[in-house]
Short mmCIF file of C-alpha atoms and ligand atoms in Angstrom, two decimals:
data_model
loop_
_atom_site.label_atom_id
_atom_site.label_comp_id
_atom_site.label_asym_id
_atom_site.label_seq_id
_atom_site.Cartn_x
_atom_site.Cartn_y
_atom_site.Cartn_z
CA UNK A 138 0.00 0.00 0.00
CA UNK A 139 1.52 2.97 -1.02
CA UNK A 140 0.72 6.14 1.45
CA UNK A 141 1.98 9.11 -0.41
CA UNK A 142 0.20 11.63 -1.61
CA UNK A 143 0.71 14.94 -3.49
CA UNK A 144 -0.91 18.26 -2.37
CA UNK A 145 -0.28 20.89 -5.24
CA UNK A 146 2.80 19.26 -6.42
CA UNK A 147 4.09 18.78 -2.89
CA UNK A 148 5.39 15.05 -2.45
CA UNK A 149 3.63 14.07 1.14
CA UNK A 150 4.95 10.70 2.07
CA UNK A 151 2.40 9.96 4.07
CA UNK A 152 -1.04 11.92 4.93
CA UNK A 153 -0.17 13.12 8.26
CA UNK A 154 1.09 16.79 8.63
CA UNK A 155 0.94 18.64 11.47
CA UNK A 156 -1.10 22.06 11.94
CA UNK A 157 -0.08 25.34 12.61
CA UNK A 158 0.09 25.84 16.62
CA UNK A 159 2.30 24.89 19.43
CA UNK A 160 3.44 21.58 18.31
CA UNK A 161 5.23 23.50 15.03
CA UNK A 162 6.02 26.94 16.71
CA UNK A 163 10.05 26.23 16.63
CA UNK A 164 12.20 24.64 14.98
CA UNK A 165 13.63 22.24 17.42
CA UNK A 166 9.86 20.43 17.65
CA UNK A 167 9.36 20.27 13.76
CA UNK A 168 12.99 18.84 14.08
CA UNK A 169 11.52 16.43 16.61
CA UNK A 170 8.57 15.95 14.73
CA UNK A 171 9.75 14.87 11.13
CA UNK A 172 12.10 12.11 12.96
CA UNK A 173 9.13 10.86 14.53
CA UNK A 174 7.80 10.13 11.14
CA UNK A 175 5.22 13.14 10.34
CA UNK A 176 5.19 14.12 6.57
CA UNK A 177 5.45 18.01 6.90
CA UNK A 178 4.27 20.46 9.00
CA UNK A 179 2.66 24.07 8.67
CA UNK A 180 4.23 26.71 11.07
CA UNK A 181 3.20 28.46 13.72
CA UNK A 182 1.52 31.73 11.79
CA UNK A 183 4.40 33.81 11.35
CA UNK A 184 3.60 37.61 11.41
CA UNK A 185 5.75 40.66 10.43
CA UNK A 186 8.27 41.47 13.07
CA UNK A 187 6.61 45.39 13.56
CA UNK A 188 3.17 43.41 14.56
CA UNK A 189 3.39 43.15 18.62
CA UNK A 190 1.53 40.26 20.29
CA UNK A 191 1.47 39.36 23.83
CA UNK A 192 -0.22 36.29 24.58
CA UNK A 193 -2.85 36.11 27.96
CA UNK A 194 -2.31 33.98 30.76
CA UNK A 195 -3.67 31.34 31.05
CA UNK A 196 -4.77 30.83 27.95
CA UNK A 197 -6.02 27.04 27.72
CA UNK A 198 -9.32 25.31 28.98
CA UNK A 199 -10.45 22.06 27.80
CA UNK A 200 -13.49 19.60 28.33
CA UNK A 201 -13.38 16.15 29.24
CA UNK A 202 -14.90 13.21 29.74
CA UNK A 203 -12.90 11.21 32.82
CA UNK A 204 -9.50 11.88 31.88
CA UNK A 205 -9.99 12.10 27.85
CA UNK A 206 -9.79 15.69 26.57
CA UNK A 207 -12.45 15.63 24.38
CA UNK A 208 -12.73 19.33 23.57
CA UNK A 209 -9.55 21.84 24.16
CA UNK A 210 -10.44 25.85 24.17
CA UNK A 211 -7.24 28.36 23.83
CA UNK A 212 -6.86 32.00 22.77
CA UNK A 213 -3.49 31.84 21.64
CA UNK A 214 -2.26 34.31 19.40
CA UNK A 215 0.53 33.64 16.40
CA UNK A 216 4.29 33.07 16.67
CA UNK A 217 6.39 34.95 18.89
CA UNK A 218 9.48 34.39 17.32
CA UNK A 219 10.69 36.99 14.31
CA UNK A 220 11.32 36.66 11.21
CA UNK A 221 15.27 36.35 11.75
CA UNK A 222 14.18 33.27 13.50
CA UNK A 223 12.32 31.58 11.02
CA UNK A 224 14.16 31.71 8.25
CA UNK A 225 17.39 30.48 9.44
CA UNK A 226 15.30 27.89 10.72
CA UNK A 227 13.48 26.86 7.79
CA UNK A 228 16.82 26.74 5.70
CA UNK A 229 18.32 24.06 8.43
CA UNK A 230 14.90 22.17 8.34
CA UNK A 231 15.02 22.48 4.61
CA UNK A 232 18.70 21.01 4.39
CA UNK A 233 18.47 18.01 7.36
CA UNK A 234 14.60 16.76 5.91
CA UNK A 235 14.14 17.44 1.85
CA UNK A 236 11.87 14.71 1.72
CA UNK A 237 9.37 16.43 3.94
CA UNK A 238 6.85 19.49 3.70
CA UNK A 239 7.33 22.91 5.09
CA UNK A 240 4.19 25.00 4.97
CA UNK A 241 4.60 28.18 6.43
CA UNK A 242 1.44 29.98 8.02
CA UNK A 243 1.24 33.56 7.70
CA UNK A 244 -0.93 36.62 9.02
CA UNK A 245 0.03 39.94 7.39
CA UNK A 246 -1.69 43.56 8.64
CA UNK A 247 -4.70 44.61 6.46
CA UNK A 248 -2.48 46.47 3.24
CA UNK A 249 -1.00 44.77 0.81
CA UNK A 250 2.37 45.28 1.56
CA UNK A 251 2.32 43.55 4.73
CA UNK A 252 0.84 40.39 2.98
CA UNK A 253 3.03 40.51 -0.23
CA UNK A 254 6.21 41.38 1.42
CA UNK A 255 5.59 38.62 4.23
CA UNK A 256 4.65 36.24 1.42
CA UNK A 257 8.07 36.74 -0.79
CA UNK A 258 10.03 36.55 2.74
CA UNK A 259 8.70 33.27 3.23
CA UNK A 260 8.92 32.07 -0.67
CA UNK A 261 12.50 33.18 0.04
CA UNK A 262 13.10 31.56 3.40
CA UNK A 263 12.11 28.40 1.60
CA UNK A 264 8.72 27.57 2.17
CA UNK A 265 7.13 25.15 -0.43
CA UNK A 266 3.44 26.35 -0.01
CA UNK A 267 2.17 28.86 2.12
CA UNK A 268 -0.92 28.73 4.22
CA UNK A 269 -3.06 31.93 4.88
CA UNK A 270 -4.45 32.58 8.32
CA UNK A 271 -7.83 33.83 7.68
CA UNK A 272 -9.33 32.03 10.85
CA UNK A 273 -7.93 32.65 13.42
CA UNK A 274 -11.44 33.38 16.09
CA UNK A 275 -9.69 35.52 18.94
CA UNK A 276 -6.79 36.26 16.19
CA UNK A 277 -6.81 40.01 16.78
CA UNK A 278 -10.01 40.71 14.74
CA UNK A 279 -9.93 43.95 16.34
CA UNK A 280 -6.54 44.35 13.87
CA UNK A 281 -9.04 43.50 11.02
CA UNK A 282 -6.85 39.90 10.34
CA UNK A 283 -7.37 36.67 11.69
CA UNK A 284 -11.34 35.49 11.31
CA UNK A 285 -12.14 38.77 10.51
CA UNK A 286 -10.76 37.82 7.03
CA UNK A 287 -12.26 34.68 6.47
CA UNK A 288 -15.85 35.66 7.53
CA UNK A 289 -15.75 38.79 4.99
CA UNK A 290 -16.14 37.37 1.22
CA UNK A 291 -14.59 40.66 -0.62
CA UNK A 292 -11.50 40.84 1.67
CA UNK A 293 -10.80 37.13 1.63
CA UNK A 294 -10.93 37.39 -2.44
CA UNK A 295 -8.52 40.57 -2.12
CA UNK A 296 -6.11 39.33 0.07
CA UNK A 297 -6.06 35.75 -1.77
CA UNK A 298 -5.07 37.86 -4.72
CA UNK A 299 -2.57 40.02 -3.17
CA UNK A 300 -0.41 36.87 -2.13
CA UNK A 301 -1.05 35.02 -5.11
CA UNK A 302 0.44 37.82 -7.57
CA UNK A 303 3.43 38.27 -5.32
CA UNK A 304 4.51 34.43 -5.32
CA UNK A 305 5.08 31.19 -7.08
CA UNK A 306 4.53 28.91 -4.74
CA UNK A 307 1.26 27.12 -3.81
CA UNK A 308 -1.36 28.88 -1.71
CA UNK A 309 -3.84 27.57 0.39
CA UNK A 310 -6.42 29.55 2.59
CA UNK A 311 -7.00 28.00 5.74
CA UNK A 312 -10.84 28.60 6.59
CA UNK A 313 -12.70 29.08 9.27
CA UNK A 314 -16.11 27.47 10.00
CA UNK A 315 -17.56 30.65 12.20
CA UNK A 316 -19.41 31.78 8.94
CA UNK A 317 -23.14 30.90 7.31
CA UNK A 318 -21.31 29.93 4.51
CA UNK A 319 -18.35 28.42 4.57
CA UNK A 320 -18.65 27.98 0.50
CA UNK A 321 -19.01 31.39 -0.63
CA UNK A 322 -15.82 32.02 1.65
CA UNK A 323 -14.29 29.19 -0.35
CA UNK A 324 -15.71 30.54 -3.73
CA UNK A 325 -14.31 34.11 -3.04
CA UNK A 326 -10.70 32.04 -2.15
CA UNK A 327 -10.97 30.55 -5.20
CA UNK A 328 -12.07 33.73 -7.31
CA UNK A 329 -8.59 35.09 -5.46
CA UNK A 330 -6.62 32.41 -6.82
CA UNK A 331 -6.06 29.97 -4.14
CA UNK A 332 -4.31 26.49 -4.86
CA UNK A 333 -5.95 24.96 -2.33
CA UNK A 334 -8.22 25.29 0.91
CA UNK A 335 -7.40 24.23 4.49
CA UNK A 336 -10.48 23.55 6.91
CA UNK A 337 -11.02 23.69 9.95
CA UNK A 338 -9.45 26.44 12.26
CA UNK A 339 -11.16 26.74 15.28
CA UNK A 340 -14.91 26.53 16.50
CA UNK A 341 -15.54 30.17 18.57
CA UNK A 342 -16.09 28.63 21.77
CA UNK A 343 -16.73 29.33 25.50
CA UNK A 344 -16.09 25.90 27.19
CA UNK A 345 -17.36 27.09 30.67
CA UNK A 346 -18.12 29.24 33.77
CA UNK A 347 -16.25 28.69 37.43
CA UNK A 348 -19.47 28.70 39.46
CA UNK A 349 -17.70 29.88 42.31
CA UNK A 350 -16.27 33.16 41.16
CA UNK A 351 -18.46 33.66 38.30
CA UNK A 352 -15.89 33.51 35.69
CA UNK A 353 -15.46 32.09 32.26
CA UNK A 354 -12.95 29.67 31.77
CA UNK A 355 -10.33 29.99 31.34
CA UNK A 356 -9.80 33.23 33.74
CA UNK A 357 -7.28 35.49 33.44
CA UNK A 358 -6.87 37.81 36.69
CA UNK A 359 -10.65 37.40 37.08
CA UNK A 360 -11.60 38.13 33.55
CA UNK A 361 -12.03 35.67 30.35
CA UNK A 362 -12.58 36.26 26.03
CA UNK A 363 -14.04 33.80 23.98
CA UNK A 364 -11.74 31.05 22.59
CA UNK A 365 -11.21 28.52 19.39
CA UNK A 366 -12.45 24.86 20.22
CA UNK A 367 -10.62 22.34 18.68
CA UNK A 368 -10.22 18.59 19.26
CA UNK A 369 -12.27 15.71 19.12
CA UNK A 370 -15.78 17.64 19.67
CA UNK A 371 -15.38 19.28 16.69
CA UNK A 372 -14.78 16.51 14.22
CA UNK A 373 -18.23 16.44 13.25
CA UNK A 374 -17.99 20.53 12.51
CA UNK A 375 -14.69 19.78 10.36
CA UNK A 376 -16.29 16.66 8.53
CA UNK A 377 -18.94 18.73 7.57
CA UNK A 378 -17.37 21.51 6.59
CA UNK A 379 -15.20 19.00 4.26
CA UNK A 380 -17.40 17.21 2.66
CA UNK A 381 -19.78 20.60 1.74
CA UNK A 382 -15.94 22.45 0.28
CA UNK A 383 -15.39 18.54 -1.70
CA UNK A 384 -18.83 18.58 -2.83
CA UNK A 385 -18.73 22.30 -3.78
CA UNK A 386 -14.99 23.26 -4.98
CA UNK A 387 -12.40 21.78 -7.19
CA UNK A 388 -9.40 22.65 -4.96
CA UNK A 389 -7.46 20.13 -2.90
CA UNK A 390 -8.50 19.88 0.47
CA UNK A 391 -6.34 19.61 3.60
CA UNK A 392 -8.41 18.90 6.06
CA UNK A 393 -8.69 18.41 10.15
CA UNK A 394 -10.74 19.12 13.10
CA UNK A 395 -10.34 16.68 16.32
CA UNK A 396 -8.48 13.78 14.29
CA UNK A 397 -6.77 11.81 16.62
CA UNK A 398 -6.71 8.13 15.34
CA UNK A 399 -5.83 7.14 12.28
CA UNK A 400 -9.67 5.85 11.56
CA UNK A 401 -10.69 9.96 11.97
CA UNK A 402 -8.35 10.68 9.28
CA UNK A 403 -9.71 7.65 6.89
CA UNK A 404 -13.25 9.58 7.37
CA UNK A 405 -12.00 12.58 6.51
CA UNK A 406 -10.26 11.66 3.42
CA UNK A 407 -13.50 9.14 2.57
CA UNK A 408 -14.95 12.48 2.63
CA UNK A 409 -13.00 14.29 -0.05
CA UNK A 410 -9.81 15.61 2.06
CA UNK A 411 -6.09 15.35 0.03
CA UNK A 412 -4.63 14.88 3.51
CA UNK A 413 -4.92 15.47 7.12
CA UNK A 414 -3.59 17.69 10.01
CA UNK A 415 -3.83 17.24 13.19
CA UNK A 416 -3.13 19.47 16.54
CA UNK A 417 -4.68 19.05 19.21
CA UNK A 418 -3.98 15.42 19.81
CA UNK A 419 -0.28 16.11 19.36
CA UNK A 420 -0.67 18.58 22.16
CA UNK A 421 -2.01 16.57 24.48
CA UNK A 422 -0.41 12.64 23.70
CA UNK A 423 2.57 14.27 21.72
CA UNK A 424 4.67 13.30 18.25
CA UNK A 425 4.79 9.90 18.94
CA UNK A 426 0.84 8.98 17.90
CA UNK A 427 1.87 9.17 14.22
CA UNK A 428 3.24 5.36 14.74
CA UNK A 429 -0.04 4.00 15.56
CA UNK A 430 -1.73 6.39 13.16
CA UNK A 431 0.37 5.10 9.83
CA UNK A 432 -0.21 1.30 10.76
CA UNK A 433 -3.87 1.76 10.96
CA UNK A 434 -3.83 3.65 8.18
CA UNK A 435 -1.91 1.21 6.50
CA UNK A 436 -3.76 -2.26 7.58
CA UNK A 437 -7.15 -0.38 6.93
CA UNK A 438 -6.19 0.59 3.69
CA UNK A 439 -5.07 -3.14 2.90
CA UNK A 440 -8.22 -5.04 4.48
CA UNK A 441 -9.79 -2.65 2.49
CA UNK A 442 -8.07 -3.58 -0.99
CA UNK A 443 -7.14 0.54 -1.46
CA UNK A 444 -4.01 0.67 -3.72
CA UNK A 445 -3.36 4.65 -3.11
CA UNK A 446 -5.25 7.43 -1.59
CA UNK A 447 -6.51 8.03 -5.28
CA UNK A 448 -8.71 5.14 -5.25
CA UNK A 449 -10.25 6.08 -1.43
CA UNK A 450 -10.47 9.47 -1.82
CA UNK A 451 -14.07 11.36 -1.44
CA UNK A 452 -15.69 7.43 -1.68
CA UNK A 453 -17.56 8.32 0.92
CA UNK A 454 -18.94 11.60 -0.67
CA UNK A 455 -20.68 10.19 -3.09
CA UNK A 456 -23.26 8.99 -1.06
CA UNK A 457 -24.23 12.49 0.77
CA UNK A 458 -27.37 13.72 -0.88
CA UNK A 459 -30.20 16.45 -0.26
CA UNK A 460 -32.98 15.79 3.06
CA UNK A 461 -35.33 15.66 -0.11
CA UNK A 462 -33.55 12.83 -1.87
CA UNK A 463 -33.07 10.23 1.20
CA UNK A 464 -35.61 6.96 0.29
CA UNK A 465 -38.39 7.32 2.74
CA UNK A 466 -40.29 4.42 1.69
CA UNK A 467 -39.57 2.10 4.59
CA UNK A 468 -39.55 2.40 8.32
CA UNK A 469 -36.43 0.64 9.66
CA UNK A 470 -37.06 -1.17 13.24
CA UNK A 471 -33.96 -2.15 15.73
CA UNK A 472 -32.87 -5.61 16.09
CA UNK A 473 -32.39 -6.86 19.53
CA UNK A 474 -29.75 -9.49 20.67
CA UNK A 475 -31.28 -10.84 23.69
CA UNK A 476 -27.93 -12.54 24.24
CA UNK A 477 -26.43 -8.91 25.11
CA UNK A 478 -29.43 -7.31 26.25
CA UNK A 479 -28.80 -6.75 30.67
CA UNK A 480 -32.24 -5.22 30.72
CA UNK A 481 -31.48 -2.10 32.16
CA UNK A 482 -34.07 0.00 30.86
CA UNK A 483 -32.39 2.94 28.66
CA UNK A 484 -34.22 1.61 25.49
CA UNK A 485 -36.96 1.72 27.10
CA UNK A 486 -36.88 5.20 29.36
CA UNK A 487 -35.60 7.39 25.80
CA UNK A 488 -38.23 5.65 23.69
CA UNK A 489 -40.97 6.46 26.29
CA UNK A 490 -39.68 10.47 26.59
CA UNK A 491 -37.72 11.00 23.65
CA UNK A 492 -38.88 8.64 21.36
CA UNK A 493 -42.33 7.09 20.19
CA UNK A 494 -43.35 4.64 23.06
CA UNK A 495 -42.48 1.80 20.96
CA UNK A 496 -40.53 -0.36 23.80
CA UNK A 497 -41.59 -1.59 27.04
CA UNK A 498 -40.96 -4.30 29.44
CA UNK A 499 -43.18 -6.98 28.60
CA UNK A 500 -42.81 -10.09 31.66
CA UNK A 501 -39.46 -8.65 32.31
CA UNK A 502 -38.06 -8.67 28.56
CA UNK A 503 -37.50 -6.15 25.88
CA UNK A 504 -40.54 -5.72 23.69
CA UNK A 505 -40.49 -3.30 20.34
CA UNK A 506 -44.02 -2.77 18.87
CA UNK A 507 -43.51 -2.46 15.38
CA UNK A 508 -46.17 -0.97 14.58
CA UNK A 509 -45.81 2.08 17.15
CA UNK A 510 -41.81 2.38 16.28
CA UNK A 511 -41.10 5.42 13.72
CA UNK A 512 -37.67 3.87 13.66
CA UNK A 513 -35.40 6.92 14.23
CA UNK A 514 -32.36 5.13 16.18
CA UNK A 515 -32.38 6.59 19.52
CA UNK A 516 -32.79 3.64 21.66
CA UNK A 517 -29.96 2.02 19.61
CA UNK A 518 -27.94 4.90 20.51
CA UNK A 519 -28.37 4.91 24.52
CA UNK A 520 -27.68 0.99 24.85
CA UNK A 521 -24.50 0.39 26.90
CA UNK A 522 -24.55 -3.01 25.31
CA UNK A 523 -24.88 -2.34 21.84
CA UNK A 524 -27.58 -4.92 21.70
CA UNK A 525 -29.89 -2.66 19.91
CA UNK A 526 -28.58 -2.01 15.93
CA UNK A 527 -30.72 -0.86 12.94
CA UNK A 528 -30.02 -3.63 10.11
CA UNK A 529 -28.46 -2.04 6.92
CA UNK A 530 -30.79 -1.74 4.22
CA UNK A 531 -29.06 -1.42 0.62
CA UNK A 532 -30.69 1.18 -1.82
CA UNK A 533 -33.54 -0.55 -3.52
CA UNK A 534 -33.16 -0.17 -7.63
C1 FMN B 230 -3.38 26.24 21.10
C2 FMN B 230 -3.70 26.36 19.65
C3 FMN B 230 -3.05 27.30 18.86
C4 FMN B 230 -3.35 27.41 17.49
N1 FMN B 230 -2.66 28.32 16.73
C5 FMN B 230 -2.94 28.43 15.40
C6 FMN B 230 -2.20 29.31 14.56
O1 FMN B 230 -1.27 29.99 15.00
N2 FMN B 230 -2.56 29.38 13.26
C7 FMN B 230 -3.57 28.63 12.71
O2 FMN B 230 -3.84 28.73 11.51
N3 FMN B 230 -4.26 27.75 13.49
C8 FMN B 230 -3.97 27.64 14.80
N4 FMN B 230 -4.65 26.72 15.57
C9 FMN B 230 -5.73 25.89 14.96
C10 FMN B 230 -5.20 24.51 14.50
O3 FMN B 230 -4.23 24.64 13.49
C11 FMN B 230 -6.36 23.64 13.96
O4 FMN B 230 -6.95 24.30 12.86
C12 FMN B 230 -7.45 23.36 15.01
O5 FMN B 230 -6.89 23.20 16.29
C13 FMN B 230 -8.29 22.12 14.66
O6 FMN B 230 -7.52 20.95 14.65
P1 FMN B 230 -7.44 19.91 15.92
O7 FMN B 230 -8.83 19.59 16.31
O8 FMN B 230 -6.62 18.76 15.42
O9 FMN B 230 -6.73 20.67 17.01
C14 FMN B 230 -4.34 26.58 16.92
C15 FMN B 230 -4.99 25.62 17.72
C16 FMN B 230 -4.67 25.49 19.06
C17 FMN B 230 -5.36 24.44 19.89
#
């Protein structure tokens, strides 16, 4: 099984790069992270060295279930480090790993010199594609950049075009999914001249409130903003958001939004996506996850009988229609498997008061009434046991 692909002429040797944030804000982690067996990586968003940032403190909250993050909030801003920085950087990176991907992130001020200018430094400091910050949610959209960008249609077009006519390399506009429409963002990309879209940043968030001072999470000195979710919450945000830009746009797609196994990847590509990146998985169970990730990847692929990503790709987008077009001719009824069934009830407590009343205890045992079951799925959903399923039905002729 062969797991390279190419992104806008850019050899990936596998489909795993990592996103812009922590995990690729110097060059001693991408270092770290290429021999660990990552494909490429997409800075930190650099900014022009005149732009002052100062990040809050904290600046991290996250949700979880037990110990599991499941959902990770932040209001970081961009890369601290200058421009000095990076490019010596990116020349050692370049030199040490040619077989691997540098993508550098950048955020210019709202002219067109600050794009352009940043855009040639970073053509020059030998980045093979560049990625445009346009989605940033707390990235200084009081500056008129970050989200601010990517949730106006006109300016996104504009500044697509700006860094397009000043470079050769391969752009891609990283979007954000804060908008109504995350396709006429893409369109007005496109219209720009983007090579390619990146989706998602972050989901504008506000994971919580400290009921015992009153304060948002997470507080700083007794005060909070909202933040960017990311993680494994928002996969179903980022799959979306996918499969509408593969079903919409012609671009190639690198996509992400709380991957963190190798089978949330698969989706994601079933759905249309070139590649993947990931972040906030890395942050929390570091580099070393890309191990596991490439041997599922790679037995899936082969139980599957996929030769190269070519043959997987956007498989599963074919079959996302319209409401209007789903078959509505039967009603599908659960299938019980006594054998797992404990009897605890759940079934039959959601289909009584969120469901249809189709499920009761009849002499102690599981009953469905067929003909009172309107066969939406929920009691199949709350069974511990997975003893209740809804048999497949293929699409009559
Ligand atoms: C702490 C943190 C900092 C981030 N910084 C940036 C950034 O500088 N530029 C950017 O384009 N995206 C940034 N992101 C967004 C990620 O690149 C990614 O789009 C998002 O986290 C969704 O992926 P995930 O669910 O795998 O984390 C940041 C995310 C986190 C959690």
């Amino acid at each position: 099984m062969n797991l390279e692909s190419n992104f806008c002429g850019l050899k990936l040797e596998n489909p795993y790069i990592l996103a812009s944030a922590p995990p690729t804000a110097s060059i001693e982690m991408i270092d770290r992270a290429f021999e660990a067996g990552w494909a490429g990586v997409v800075t930190k968003t650099i900014k022009p060295d005149y732009m002052e940032i100062k990040d809050a403190s904290p600046r991290f909250h996250a949700l979880k279930e037990g110990n599991r993050v499941i959902g990770f909030e932040n209001f970081e801003l961009v890369s601290k480090m200058d421009l000095a920085y990076w490019e010596k950087g990116i020349k050692e990176l370049r030199d040490k790993w040619p077989t691997k991907a540098i993508i550098v992130s950048i955020m210019g001020d709202c002219n067109e010199e600050s794009w352009a200018d940043l855009a040639k430094w970073a053509q020059k400091a030998g980045a093979q594609a560049l990625e445009l910050n346009f989605s940033c949610p707390h990235g200084m959209p009081e500056k008129g950049v970050g989200a601010a960008i990517g949730q106006n249609a006109p300016i996104t077009e504009k500044i697509t075009r700006w860094v397009c006519d000043a470079v050769e390399i391969p752009v891609i506009v990283k979007l954000t999914p804060n908008v109504t429409s995350v396709v006429t963002i893409a369109e007005a990309a496109i219209r720009g001249g983007a090579d390619a879209l990146a989706a998602i940043n972050t989901v504008e968030s506000l994971t919580g409130v400290d009921l015992k001072t009153l304060t948002p999470y997470p507080m700083v000195q007794g005060q909070s903003t909202l933040g960017g979710f990311s993680g494994p919450a928002v996969k179903p945000i980022g799959l979306r958001v996918i499969s509408q830009l593969a079903r919409e746009t012609d671009l190639p797609l690198s996509a992400m939004g709380g991957i963190s196994t190798w089978a949330d990847a698969m989706e994601y590509i079933a759905l249309g996506g070139n590649h993947v990146q990931v972040c906030t998985e890395v942050m929390v169970s570091g580099f070393g996850i890309i191990k596991k990730m490439l041997k599922g990847t790679e037995d899936y692929m082969n139980e599957m009988g996929f030769k190269s990503f070519d043959d997987f790709r956007g498989v599963a987008s074919a079959k996302l229609t319209a409401h209007h077009s789903l078959q509505k001719t039967e009603t599908v009824i659960p299938e019980l498997n006594n054998d797992l069934c404990t009897k605890c009830g759940k079934c039959v407590t959601a289909c009584r008061d969120g469901g249809y009343q189709a499920i009761s205890f009849i002499d102690k045992m599981i009953n469905i009434s067929e003909d009172q079951c309107d066969g939406c799925a929920l009691c199949t959903l709350v069974c511990p046991e997975k003893a209740l399923t809804m048999p497949l039905k293929e699409k009559s002729a």
